Amino acid sequence: MKISGKEAYSVMLSDSPDIMNIEEMCSALSISKKTGYKLLREGKIVGRTYRVPKVHVLSYLKIVDENPAK
């Protein structure tokens, strides 16, 4: 039996957040973190997180010197 994406979204994993971290995804799928990362690497599940240090944002805005004197 196939259900629509909208139906699946409202029924399956209803207790999970809309955006999951690796631990939540692995828990929802009952898999190890190693397997979870493998799924991400292989593109079977798409997800990515960027973490940008604040100093790089300030540098982009020319608020701080990129190469401070030593």
Short mmCIF file of N, CA and C in Angstrom, two decimals, residues 2-69:
data_model
loop_
_atom_site.label_atom_id
_atom_site.label_comp_id
_atom_site.label_asym_id
_atom_site.label_seq_id
_atom_site.Cartn_x
_atom_site.Cartn_y
_atom_site.Cartn_z
N LYS A 2 0.71 2.09 -0.98
CA LYS A 2 1.45 3.35 -1.06
C LYS A 2 0.61 4.48 -0.52
N ILE A 3 1.27 5.40 0.18
CA ILE A 3 0.58 6.60 0.65
C ILE A 3 1.30 7.80 0.06
N SER A 4 0.62 8.91 0.03
CA SER A 4 1.22 10.13 -0.53
C SER A 4 2.28 10.67 0.42
N GLY A 5 3.15 11.52 -0.12
CA GLY A 5 4.17 12.15 0.70
C GLY A 5 3.58 12.97 1.82
N LYS A 6 2.48 13.65 1.52
CA LYS A 6 1.81 14.48 2.53
C LYS A 6 1.27 13.61 3.66
N GLU A 7 0.67 12.48 3.30
CA GLU A 7 0.14 11.56 4.32
C GLU A 7 1.27 10.98 5.16
N ALA A 8 2.35 10.58 4.50
CA ALA A 8 3.49 10.02 5.22
C ALA A 8 4.07 11.05 6.18
N TYR A 9 4.18 12.29 5.72
CA TYR A 9 4.75 13.36 6.55
C TYR A 9 3.94 13.57 7.81
N SER A 10 2.61 13.48 7.69
CA SER A 10 1.76 13.75 8.85
C SER A 10 1.63 12.55 9.78
N VAL A 11 1.95 11.35 9.30
CA VAL A 11 1.76 10.15 10.12
C VAL A 11 3.09 9.57 10.61
N MET A 12 4.00 9.36 9.70
CA MET A 12 5.26 8.72 10.06
C MET A 12 6.20 9.69 10.76
N LEU A 13 6.87 9.23 11.76
CA LEU A 13 7.83 10.02 12.52
C LEU A 13 7.21 11.30 13.08
N SER A 14 5.96 11.24 13.44
CA SER A 14 5.25 12.43 13.92
C SER A 14 5.86 12.98 15.20
N ASP A 15 6.58 12.15 15.96
CA ASP A 15 7.22 12.62 17.18
C ASP A 15 8.60 13.22 16.94
N SER A 16 9.08 13.14 15.71
CA SER A 16 10.41 13.66 15.38
C SER A 16 10.33 15.10 14.92
N PRO A 17 11.40 15.88 15.18
CA PRO A 17 11.41 17.27 14.71
C PRO A 17 11.50 17.32 13.19
N ASP A 18 11.12 18.44 12.60
CA ASP A 18 11.19 18.60 11.14
C ASP A 18 12.63 18.55 10.63
N ILE A 19 13.56 19.06 11.42
CA ILE A 19 14.97 19.00 11.08
C ILE A 19 15.63 18.15 12.15
N MET A 20 16.26 17.05 11.74
CA MET A 20 16.87 16.12 12.70
C MET A 20 18.38 16.23 12.66
N ASN A 21 18.99 16.05 13.82
CA ASN A 21 20.44 15.89 13.83
C ASN A 21 20.74 14.41 13.60
N ILE A 22 22.00 14.06 13.52
CA ILE A 22 22.38 12.69 13.18
C ILE A 22 21.86 11.69 14.22
N GLU A 23 21.90 12.07 15.48
CA GLU A 23 21.42 11.17 16.53
C GLU A 23 19.93 10.90 16.40
N GLU A 24 19.15 11.96 16.14
CA GLU A 24 17.70 11.81 16.00
C GLU A 24 17.35 10.98 14.76
N MET A 25 18.07 11.22 13.66
CA MET A 25 17.83 10.44 12.46
C MET A 25 18.11 8.96 12.70
N CYS A 26 19.23 8.68 13.32
CA CYS A 26 19.60 7.29 13.57
C CYS A 26 18.62 6.62 14.53
N SER A 27 18.17 7.35 15.51
CA SER A 27 17.17 6.81 16.44
C SER A 27 15.86 6.51 15.71
N ALA A 28 15.43 7.42 14.85
CA ALA A 28 14.17 7.23 14.11
C ALA A 28 14.26 6.02 13.18
N LEU A 29 15.45 5.77 12.63
CA LEU A 29 15.63 4.65 11.71
C LEU A 29 16.12 3.38 12.40
N SER A 30 16.40 3.49 13.70
CA SER A 30 16.96 2.36 14.48
C SER A 30 18.24 1.83 13.84
N ILE A 31 19.16 2.76 13.55
CA ILE A 31 20.44 2.40 12.96
C ILE A 31 21.56 3.03 13.78
N SER A 32 22.78 2.57 13.57
CA SER A 32 23.94 3.15 14.26
C SER A 32 24.33 4.46 13.61
N LYS A 33 25.12 5.26 14.35
CA LYS A 33 25.62 6.51 13.77
C LYS A 33 26.52 6.22 12.58
N LYS A 34 27.27 5.14 12.64
CA LYS A 34 28.15 4.77 11.52
C LYS A 34 27.32 4.56 10.26
N THR A 35 26.20 3.84 10.38
CA THR A 35 25.32 3.60 9.24
C THR A 35 24.67 4.90 8.80
N GLY A 36 24.29 5.75 9.75
CA GLY A 36 23.69 7.04 9.42
C GLY A 36 24.63 7.90 8.60
N TYR A 37 25.89 7.98 9.02
CA TYR A 37 26.87 8.76 8.26
C TYR A 37 27.12 8.14 6.88
N LYS A 38 27.07 6.82 6.80
CA LYS A 38 27.23 6.15 5.50
C LYS A 38 26.10 6.55 4.55
N LEU A 39 24.87 6.57 5.06
CA LEU A 39 23.72 6.98 4.24
C LEU A 39 23.89 8.41 3.73
N LEU A 40 24.41 9.28 4.57
CA LEU A 40 24.65 10.67 4.17
C LEU A 40 25.76 10.75 3.12
N ARG A 41 26.87 10.04 3.36
CA ARG A 41 27.98 10.06 2.41
C ARG A 41 27.57 9.56 1.03
N GLU A 42 26.74 8.51 1.02
CA GLU A 42 26.32 7.91 -0.24
C GLU A 42 25.19 8.68 -0.92
N GLY A 43 24.69 9.72 -0.27
CA GLY A 43 23.63 10.54 -0.85
C GLY A 43 22.26 9.89 -0.79
N LYS A 44 22.13 8.81 -0.01
CA LYS A 44 20.83 8.14 0.12
C LYS A 44 19.88 8.97 0.97
N ILE A 45 20.45 9.72 1.89
CA ILE A 45 19.72 10.73 2.67
C ILE A 45 20.53 12.00 2.53
N VAL A 46 19.88 13.09 2.20
CA VAL A 46 20.58 14.35 1.97
C VAL A 46 20.46 15.22 3.20
N GLY A 47 21.58 15.69 3.67
CA GLY A 47 21.59 16.58 4.81
C GLY A 47 22.98 17.13 5.01
N ARG A 48 23.06 18.32 5.52
CA ARG A 48 24.36 18.92 5.75
C ARG A 48 24.19 20.07 6.74
N THR A 49 25.16 20.24 7.58
CA THR A 49 25.15 21.34 8.53
C THR A 49 26.42 22.14 8.35
N TYR A 50 26.28 23.44 8.27
CA TYR A 50 27.43 24.32 8.23
C TYR A 50 27.55 25.00 9.58
N ARG A 51 28.76 25.09 10.04
CA ARG A 51 29.03 25.81 11.28
C ARG A 51 30.08 26.86 10.95
N VAL A 52 29.70 28.09 11.10
CA VAL A 52 30.58 29.20 10.71
C VAL A 52 31.01 29.95 11.96
N PRO A 53 32.31 30.02 12.21
CA PRO A 53 32.77 30.80 13.37
C PRO A 53 32.40 32.28 13.21
N LYS A 54 31.96 32.87 14.30
CA LYS A 54 31.52 34.26 14.29
C LYS A 54 32.62 35.19 13.77
N VAL A 55 33.86 34.90 14.08
CA VAL A 55 34.95 35.77 13.63
C VAL A 55 35.01 35.83 12.11
N HIS A 56 34.63 34.75 11.42
CA HIS A 56 34.63 34.78 9.95
C HIS A 56 33.51 35.65 9.40
N VAL A 57 32.40 35.67 10.09
CA VAL A 57 31.29 36.55 9.68
C VAL A 57 31.70 38.00 9.89
N LEU A 58 32.30 38.29 11.04
CA LEU A 58 32.77 39.65 11.31
C LEU A 58 33.84 40.07 10.32
N SER A 59 34.71 39.14 9.96
CA SER A 59 35.74 39.43 8.98
C SER A 59 35.12 39.77 7.63
N TYR A 60 34.12 39.02 7.23
CA TYR A 60 33.41 39.27 5.97
C TYR A 60 32.79 40.67 5.97
N LEU A 61 32.26 41.06 7.12
CA LEU A 61 31.65 42.38 7.25
C LEU A 61 32.70 43.47 7.45
N LYS A 62 33.96 43.09 7.46
CA LYS A 62 35.08 44.01 7.66
C LYS A 62 35.03 44.67 9.03
N ILE A 63 34.51 43.92 10.01
CA ILE A 63 34.45 44.43 11.38
C ILE A 63 35.76 44.15 12.11
N VAL A 64 36.38 43.02 11.80
CA VAL A 64 37.64 42.66 12.45
C VAL A 64 38.70 42.43 11.37
N ASP A 65 39.94 42.59 11.74
CA ASP A 65 41.04 42.36 10.82
C ASP A 65 41.21 40.86 10.60
N GLU A 66 41.30 40.47 9.32
CA GLU A 66 41.45 39.05 8.99
C GLU A 66 42.78 38.50 9.47
N ASN A 67 43.81 39.31 9.46
CA ASN A 67 45.15 38.88 9.84
C ASN A 67 45.67 39.79 10.96
N PRO A 68 45.21 39.56 12.17
CA PRO A 68 45.65 40.45 13.26
C PRO A 68 47.15 40.36 13.47
N ALA A 69 47.76 41.49 13.86
CA ALA A 69 49.20 41.54 14.12
C ALA A 69 49.54 40.61 15.28
#
